[in-house]
Amino acid sequence: MSKERIKIAPEFRDIMPPEYRDLVDDATWGKEGRGWKDVGTSKELIEEHSLCAGCPESMAFRYILSSLPSPEDTVMVGSTGCTSLVFPHVAVHNIHSLFGNQNAIASGLKRSLAARFPDQGKDVVVLAGDGATVDIGLDSTLQSWFRQEKFTTICFDNELYANTGGQESGLMQKGFVAKMAPIGKQFEKVRLPEIARESGCHYVVNCTVSKPSLVEKVVRNAVLVARELGPTYLQMYTPCILEIGKQSMEGLQEMRDSEKPGLRFAYKEYASPEAKELIAEIAIKEKERKAAAKAALAQSSV
Amino acid sequence: MKPYRVLPGPEEFLPPSAASMGIRLPDPDQGHIEGRIVPEEEAMERAAQVFLSAKVPTIFPGPLVLWSWNEKAAKKATAIQYLYDVIRESVSSEARPMIIPMADYRPKYPKINPEVEINPNHPNLTIWHNKIDACMFVGVHCHQANLALKIIRGGTDCFTIAMCAQAGHEDANLTFRDATPEKIMNFAGWIKKLKGTV
């Protein structure tokens, strides 16, 4: 899609809500090197959201949206959960699927886009919670990986069903007591990153969203690898501060505490040999682009 | 049984779709007034009378005309602006004409600002807040227009007009079909013609 088509009719510019004017004037679409540093200056990265105050998911959303390599050519597929409250505020094409069938929707969508726009790299990114990804939608999730569908699956792992009051999910840690799981979880947390690797994902990361530059790196890698090679999977800890009894300001610390070495969200990355090669090529190109931009800046200031 | 009429509401919380009550769409060069199929010029006259007698006649332009995405959309935008100017010049001094965009179809949480926009999932909020008693939808995709028109009929007393680019809307109190820039200008002409007579 060309940004040229996203123009407000001049007659209506003054009556359009300000966020749409800002979107057209200041969006980072088409900007090379866009990233999490654009958060705060670009309205398409959600100026407002409808999540709870201090919710780490809102941070995660912003970092992910700012890190998409081609937002104007990306369609996100959401599912039921807290994420579905945010998508109405997001200026990236998105589809709300039924609870759990997000990877099936994304499969059809990716294939349709590839058929309709064979010369353009259209990206599809699934963004769903752990209930949709691992419990209700596990079948769709796995089958899309088995079929080597070329899109990225991102799971916001808050380790329970937060939106409905705190029921046990497959990604809940063993022994955790939630409001609606009073005896504590009896089983181990499902090891989906390992299952993803064994199911054919080319790039798999397990992390928190405490470090924006890290999130930017893994999202870009995941989308670009999925575009070229096949399925990729990111599992990101976005704790529900309400359901684990934390205050609004404590989300970041909770993530930092959970990513220490040996803990369940310690950074883990897997890349297939082909993905490693591709990521190395991408890194070289990025380095060259930054060097060229730096040189151009130096030249212009002379 | 008395034939169903698509009258201004408030009808009930969930009004039936007018199509399910036997209301049919007009053929080319026709419109409908409250479900009754009439020649298009008759619908033009009635719509002009409604706007001229309303306290807050309002145009709701949708994404198909708010965004200048092709030449036809650009021409329609110009025609709608002209129509709005004509309405402002033609209504009584007590009337407060408005133009409020339907910029987005997605439900907005936690709230919309009803002073600056209308949303098809809760259009009644904008109608109530601005005390709108007559409105015209233009450039709104069919499904979203139907949804909004039903909600407005269900919970408000606003008279709804659909300036539809396709086959018209049963759920509006008055509908046109095959809207073009020329047709919008013609409607503006009717308002000019009837100025001071209502």
XYZ file of C-alpha atoms in Angstrom:
500
model
C 0.000 0.000 0.000
C 1.308 3.409 -0.852
C 1.336 6.137 1.732
C 0.242 8.410 -1.120
C -3.248 6.907 -0.864
C -3.553 7.835 2.788
C -4.581 11.449 2.341
C -7.424 13.228 4.080
C -9.773 15.033 1.704
C -8.797 18.716 2.083
C -12.433 19.667 2.689
C -12.543 17.490 5.796
C -9.096 18.009 7.229
C -10.314 20.474 9.859
C -13.090 18.200 11.120
C -11.078 14.976 11.296
C -10.229 13.936 14.864
C -6.692 15.131 15.628
C -5.227 11.630 15.943
C -5.966 10.948 12.263
C -4.344 14.194 11.161
C -1.303 13.376 13.248
C -1.259 9.895 11.799
C -1.026 11.200 8.263
C 1.482 13.923 9.107
C 3.824 12.106 11.467
C 3.506 8.372 10.892
C 6.711 6.388 10.677
C 5.394 4.323 7.769
C 8.001 3.962 5.103
C 10.703 5.353 7.362
C 13.890 3.341 7.314
C 15.277 2.461 10.695
C 12.017 3.018 12.548
C 12.071 1.515 15.992
C 11.136 1.807 19.641
C 12.776 5.231 19.845
C 9.835 6.544 17.807
C 7.490 5.660 20.661
C 6.282 8.901 22.184
C 6.488 10.927 19.007
C 4.362 8.845 16.639
C 0.653 8.567 17.214
C 0.261 5.324 15.334
C 2.124 3.662 18.154
C -0.870 4.160 20.452
C -1.046 7.434 22.236
C -3.797 6.091 24.432
C -4.787 2.562 25.301
C -7.566 0.893 27.170
C -5.500 -1.441 29.309
C -4.969 -1.078 33.038
C -2.594 1.623 34.249
C 0.961 0.312 34.142
C 0.085 -2.826 32.166
C 3.278 -4.272 30.635
C 1.217 -5.361 27.633
C 0.856 -1.710 26.621
C 4.654 -1.396 26.576
C 4.920 -4.591 24.584
C 2.379 -3.357 22.057
C 4.257 -0.120 21.505
C 7.623 -1.802 21.105
C 6.231 -4.385 18.682
C 4.350 -1.861 16.544
C 7.387 0.385 16.346
C 9.580 -2.554 15.335
C 7.552 -3.932 12.439
C 9.776 -3.607 9.360
C 6.911 -2.641 6.995
C 3.829 -1.609 8.978
C 2.089 -0.345 5.843
C 2.337 -3.856 4.398
C 1.571 -5.760 7.587
C -1.672 -7.295 8.767
C -1.907 -8.297 12.412
C -4.270 -11.008 13.570
C -5.531 -10.680 17.110
C -7.624 -12.892 19.312
C -9.879 -12.654 22.318
C -8.265 -11.237 25.404
C -6.808 -7.981 26.660
C -5.077 -7.497 23.297
C -8.457 -7.173 21.597
C -9.066 -3.997 23.604
C -5.957 -2.393 22.138
C -6.330 -3.239 18.458
C -9.019 -0.585 17.912
C -6.332 2.002 18.751
C -3.720 0.587 16.418
C -3.012 2.124 13.017
C -1.908 -1.141 11.433
C -4.321 -3.346 9.505
C -5.669 -5.922 11.895
C -8.238 -8.678 12.058
C -9.949 -9.983 15.155
C -10.294 -13.742 14.954
C -12.423 -16.083 16.990
C -10.886 -17.241 20.241
C -8.161 -19.663 19.292
C -8.332 -19.754 15.502
C -5.908 -16.878 14.972
C -3.209 -19.004 13.339
C -5.739 -20.586 10.971
C -6.966 -17.109 9.977
C -3.383 -15.960 9.528
C -2.582 -18.978 7.333
C -5.365 -18.165 4.895
C -4.593 -14.479 5.018
C -0.906 -14.934 4.296
C -1.621 -17.220 1.358
C -4.240 -14.839 -0.030
C -1.917 -11.859 0.255
C 0.874 -13.808 -1.438
C -1.478 -14.674 -4.316
C -2.948 -11.187 -4.592
C 0.322 -9.260 -4.189
C 3.029 -11.607 -5.470
C 5.564 -8.815 -5.921
C 5.151 -7.231 -2.511
C 6.354 -8.593 0.796
C 3.153 -8.645 2.804
C 3.747 -9.628 6.413
C 1.262 -11.295 8.713
C 1.807 -11.197 12.456
C -0.371 -13.050 14.945
C -0.591 -11.468 18.361
C -2.553 -13.383 20.973
C -2.499 -14.218 24.631
C -1.470 -17.502 26.181
C -5.046 -18.788 26.415
C -5.583 -18.325 22.685
C -2.142 -19.581 21.682
C -1.561 -22.511 23.978
C -4.923 -23.699 25.259
C -7.895 -22.939 23.064
C -5.888 -22.407 19.887
C -3.092 -24.913 20.301
C -4.314 -26.995 17.381
C -4.298 -24.048 14.979
C -0.990 -22.841 16.342
C 0.774 -26.162 15.870
C -0.801 -26.997 12.535
C 0.336 -23.687 11.078
C 3.872 -24.461 12.192
C 3.722 -28.001 10.805
C 2.604 -26.549 7.461
C 5.500 -24.073 7.510
C 3.213 -21.082 7.129
C 5.260 -17.966 6.596
C 4.129 -15.693 9.396
C 5.133 -14.737 12.913
C 3.247 -15.823 16.008
C 3.684 -13.644 19.085
C 2.288 -14.863 22.380
C 1.761 -12.349 25.167
C 2.303 -14.706 28.050
C 0.762 -13.414 31.264
C 0.480 -16.948 32.615
C -3.297 -16.928 33.133
C -6.636 -15.812 31.743
C -6.381 -12.240 32.965
C -9.282 -10.777 31.016
C -11.808 -13.068 32.661
C -10.612 -12.900 36.222
C -7.629 -15.186 36.648
C -8.244 -18.756 35.512
C -5.448 -21.274 35.067
C -3.800 -21.438 31.651
C -1.373 -23.877 30.112
C 1.412 -21.337 30.453
C 0.764 -20.710 34.143
C 3.687 -21.771 36.282
C 3.297 -24.820 38.496
C 1.950 -24.118 41.953
C 0.683 -20.624 41.159
C -2.546 -19.754 42.959
C -4.852 -17.431 41.046
C -8.225 -15.936 41.940
C -10.055 -18.626 40.014
C -7.458 -21.371 40.465
C -7.490 -21.596 44.256
C -5.693 -24.893 44.747
C -2.749 -23.845 42.629
C -1.633 -25.239 39.318
C -0.851 -28.929 39.477
C 1.206 -29.219 36.286
C 4.299 -27.713 34.764
C 4.163 -24.700 32.472
C 3.816 -25.876 28.861
C 7.181 -25.553 27.164
C 5.895 -23.993 24.007
C 9.180 -22.452 22.804
C 10.685 -25.944 22.698
C 7.573 -27.339 21.038
C 7.809 -24.505 18.491
C 11.381 -25.427 17.670
C 10.489 -29.086 17.245
C 7.436 -28.160 15.169
C 9.516 -26.434 12.535
C 9.713 -22.794 13.622
C 12.826 -21.160 12.190
C 13.214 -18.541 14.869
C 12.010 -18.850 18.457
C 12.557 -16.467 21.352
C 11.422 -16.583 24.954
C 11.849 -13.257 26.741
C 10.200 -10.455 28.667
C 9.509 -6.990 27.291
C 11.659 -5.171 29.831
C 14.277 -4.192 27.236
C 12.861 -2.295 24.256
C 15.962 -2.654 22.076
C 15.870 -6.405 22.566
C 12.177 -6.556 21.677
C 12.877 -4.490 18.565
C 15.631 -6.848 17.497
C 13.672 -10.058 17.977
C 10.497 -8.721 16.360
C 12.389 -7.569 13.272
C 14.247 -10.864 13.074
C 11.060 -12.874 13.516
C 9.131 -10.968 10.836
C 11.966 -11.001 8.314
C 12.741 -14.684 8.870
C 9.044 -15.559 8.552
C 8.859 -13.558 5.321
C 11.684 -15.575 3.753
C 11.815 -18.969 5.428
C 8.823 -20.063 7.482
C 7.096 -19.819 10.846
C 8.611 -17.931 13.755
C 7.482 -17.717 17.353
C 8.036 -15.163 20.106
C 6.867 -15.783 23.644
C 6.932 -12.598 25.682
C 6.209 -12.260 29.363
C 3.685 -9.485 29.886
C 2.606 -10.021 33.493
C -0.894 -9.082 34.545
C -0.141 -6.849 37.486
C -3.699 -7.084 38.772
C -3.807 -10.858 38.836
C -0.429 -11.306 40.496
C -1.098 -8.664 43.130
C 1.305 -5.969 41.962
C 0.967 -2.199 41.783
C 0.918 -0.203 38.547
C 4.571 0.774 38.863
C 5.796 -2.761 39.538
C 5.308 -4.388 36.134
C 8.784 -3.578 34.872
C 10.460 -4.901 37.994
C 8.367 -8.069 37.840
C 9.694 -8.706 34.334
C 13.272 -7.976 35.379
C 12.930 -10.350 38.313
C 11.611 -13.100 36.020
C 14.335 -12.913 33.405
C 17.322 -13.573 35.626
C 19.486 -16.524 34.565
C 17.829 -19.850 35.260
C 14.358 -18.384 35.739
C 11.458 -19.117 33.439
C 11.836 -16.000 31.305
C 15.616 -15.975 31.018
C 16.346 -14.957 27.418
C 16.383 -17.985 25.128
C 16.781 -17.841 21.393
C 16.746 -20.537 18.753
C 17.443 -19.952 15.064
C 17.633 -22.619 12.379
C 20.875 -22.635 10.329
C 19.099 -20.878 7.437
C 17.644 -18.315 9.822
C 21.062 -17.671 11.362
C 22.470 -17.005 7.903
C 19.617 -14.656 7.048
C 19.850 -12.778 10.351
C 23.597 -12.295 9.778
C 22.895 -10.865 6.316
C 20.242 -8.556 7.756
C 22.692 -7.372 10.429
C 25.331 -6.549 7.813
C 22.841 -4.599 5.713
C 21.618 -2.729 8.777
C 25.186 -1.831 9.696
C 25.817 -0.543 6.190
C 22.591 1.468 6.261
C 23.505 3.091 9.573
C 27.023 3.889 8.320
C 25.607 5.451 5.155
C 23.088 7.487 7.177
C 25.872 8.675 9.480
C 28.052 9.628 6.537
C 25.166 11.499 4.901
C 24.520 13.382 8.134
C 28.198 14.309 8.438
C 28.193 15.441 4.804
C 25.116 17.622 5.263
C 26.532 19.309 8.350
C 29.757 20.279 6.566
C -51.341 -6.539 9.838
C -50.441 -2.897 9.335
C -47.453 -2.513 6.991
C -44.226 -1.691 8.785
C -42.964 1.873 8.473
C -39.342 2.938 9.031
C -40.142 5.816 11.357
C -37.798 7.819 13.565
C -37.414 6.139 16.958
C -36.904 5.512 19.719
C -38.347 2.223 18.532
C -36.991 -0.302 20.978
C -33.656 -1.549 22.252
C -33.222 -3.939 19.340
C -35.363 -2.745 16.442
C -35.997 -5.310 13.708
C -34.070 -4.908 10.491
C -36.416 -3.114 8.105
C -35.727 -5.730 5.406
C -37.088 -8.441 7.686
C -40.274 -6.393 8.038
C -40.879 -6.341 4.297
C -39.216 -3.036 3.423
C -37.509 -3.283 0.053
C -34.799 -1.271 -1.603
C -35.597 1.288 -4.303
C -34.779 0.703 -7.957
C -32.558 3.161 -9.856
C -34.004 6.706 -9.928
C -36.105 5.911 -6.886
C -35.709 6.416 -3.164
C -37.746 5.459 -0.148
C -39.389 7.595 2.474
C -40.055 5.685 5.687
C -40.115 2.498 3.631
C -42.411 3.759 0.888
C -40.797 3.624 -2.559
C -40.991 7.019 -4.268
C -39.418 8.736 -7.285
C -36.005 10.082 -6.396
C -37.022 13.737 -6.757
C -39.794 13.237 -4.228
C -37.278 11.836 -1.778
C -35.010 14.814 -2.487
C -37.815 17.223 -1.672
C -38.714 15.427 1.544
C -35.082 15.209 2.661
C -34.601 18.913 2.001
C -37.712 19.691 4.065
C -36.393 17.545 6.913
C -33.018 19.299 6.934
C -34.553 22.770 6.665
C -36.900 22.133 9.592
C -34.347 20.416 11.830
C -32.729 22.096 14.815
C -29.433 20.289 14.322
C -29.191 19.012 10.734
C -26.000 16.988 10.535
C -23.926 15.317 7.858
C -21.944 12.214 8.833
C -19.268 11.625 6.170
C -17.615 8.199 6.353
C -14.192 6.897 5.337
C -15.138 6.503 1.671
C -15.240 10.278 1.328
C -13.101 11.440 4.245
C -10.030 9.971 2.583
C -9.016 11.220 -0.809
C -8.260 7.768 -2.137
C -9.449 8.242 -5.716
C -10.766 10.952 -7.998
C -14.426 10.154 -7.385
C -13.960 10.323 -3.613
C -12.300 13.719 -3.985
C -15.213 15.019 -6.073
C -17.741 13.711 -3.556
C -15.869 15.441 -0.742
C -16.131 18.726 -2.613
C -19.852 18.148 -3.226
C -20.469 17.323 0.439
C -18.677 20.461 1.553
C -20.846 22.438 -0.881
C -23.980 20.771 0.527
C -22.915 21.666 4.048
C -22.322 25.295 3.042
C -25.774 25.409 1.428
C -27.391 23.943 4.551
C -25.701 26.558 6.727
C -26.876 29.359 4.464
C -30.414 28.019 4.177
C -31.504 26.982 7.676
C -33.090 29.306 10.212
C -30.919 31.277 12.597
C -31.885 28.980 15.495
C -30.660 25.864 13.702
C -27.157 24.576 14.383
C -25.933 22.564 11.358
C -23.033 20.197 11.964
C -20.693 17.947 10.052
C -19.194 15.151 12.141
C -16.907 12.492 10.655
C -17.235 8.754 11.051
C -13.485 8.356 10.850
C -13.277 4.791 12.051
C -15.549 1.766 12.328
C -13.754 0.024 15.149
C -15.358 0.315 18.570
C -13.435 2.834 20.607
C -12.725 2.025 24.223
C -12.969 3.427 26.783
C -14.934 6.169 25.044
C -15.268 8.323 21.965
C -15.439 12.066 21.964
C -19.004 12.638 20.698
C -18.254 16.265 19.912
C -15.739 15.384 17.227
C -16.753 11.993 15.841
C -19.420 9.338 15.469
C -18.810 5.614 15.704
C -21.117 3.034 14.100
C -21.058 0.826 17.186
C -22.541 3.504 19.422
C -23.789 6.293 17.150
C -26.492 7.180 19.671
C -23.840 8.785 21.919
C -23.030 11.410 19.291
C -26.723 11.935 18.453
C -27.665 12.394 22.093
C -24.719 14.583 23.004
C -25.258 17.022 20.139
C -29.069 16.790 20.215
C -29.081 15.895 16.519
C -32.607 15.573 15.126
C -31.812 14.946 11.421
C -28.748 13.404 9.885
C -27.386 12.150 6.598
C -24.914 9.301 6.169
C -22.632 9.537 3.167
C -19.497 7.563 2.344
C -20.112 4.897 4.962
C -19.694 1.241 4.005
C -23.046 -0.581 3.809
C -22.699 -2.910 6.768
C -21.551 -0.190 9.140
C -24.284 2.160 7.917
C -26.958 -0.491 8.494
C -25.641 -1.144 11.987
C -25.569 2.550 12.882
C -28.958 3.304 11.305
C -30.595 0.551 13.325
C -29.042 1.703 16.567
C -30.113 5.293 15.892
C -33.656 4.158 15.099
C -33.653 2.034 18.220
C -32.562 4.625 20.747
C -33.045 8.135 19.390
C -35.668 10.254 17.676
C -33.279 11.395 14.945
C -34.507 11.291 11.331
C -31.929 9.405 9.263
C -31.118 9.929 5.598
C -28.786 7.623 3.661
C -26.969 9.026 0.625
C -25.866 5.588 -0.484
C -23.488 4.899 -3.366
C -24.910 1.400 -3.801
C -28.510 0.180 -3.585
C -29.767 2.253 -0.639
C -30.635 1.383 2.954
C -33.893 -0.068 4.197
C -32.985 0.907 7.740
C -32.803 4.631 7.022
C -35.930 6.768 7.341
C -35.171 8.042 3.872
C -32.726 6.703 1.360
C -31.151 7.617 -1.940
C -29.178 5.190 -4.055
C -26.325 5.379 -6.592
C -24.971 8.541 -4.986
C -22.674 10.603 -7.183
C -21.214 14.085 -6.723
C -23.946 15.330 -9.084
C -26.688 13.760 -6.970
C -25.305 15.403 -3.842
C -25.241 18.742 -5.659
C -28.837 18.139 -6.762
C -29.805 17.631 -3.119
C -28.085 20.913 -2.269
C -30.129 22.469 -5.088
C -33.361 21.226 -3.482
C -32.366 22.794 -0.160
C -31.691 26.108 -1.905
C -35.008 25.853 -3.733
C -37.021 25.206 -0.573
C -35.162 27.733 1.571
C -37.658 29.866 3.480
C -40.647 27.675 2.639
C -40.430 25.235 5.538
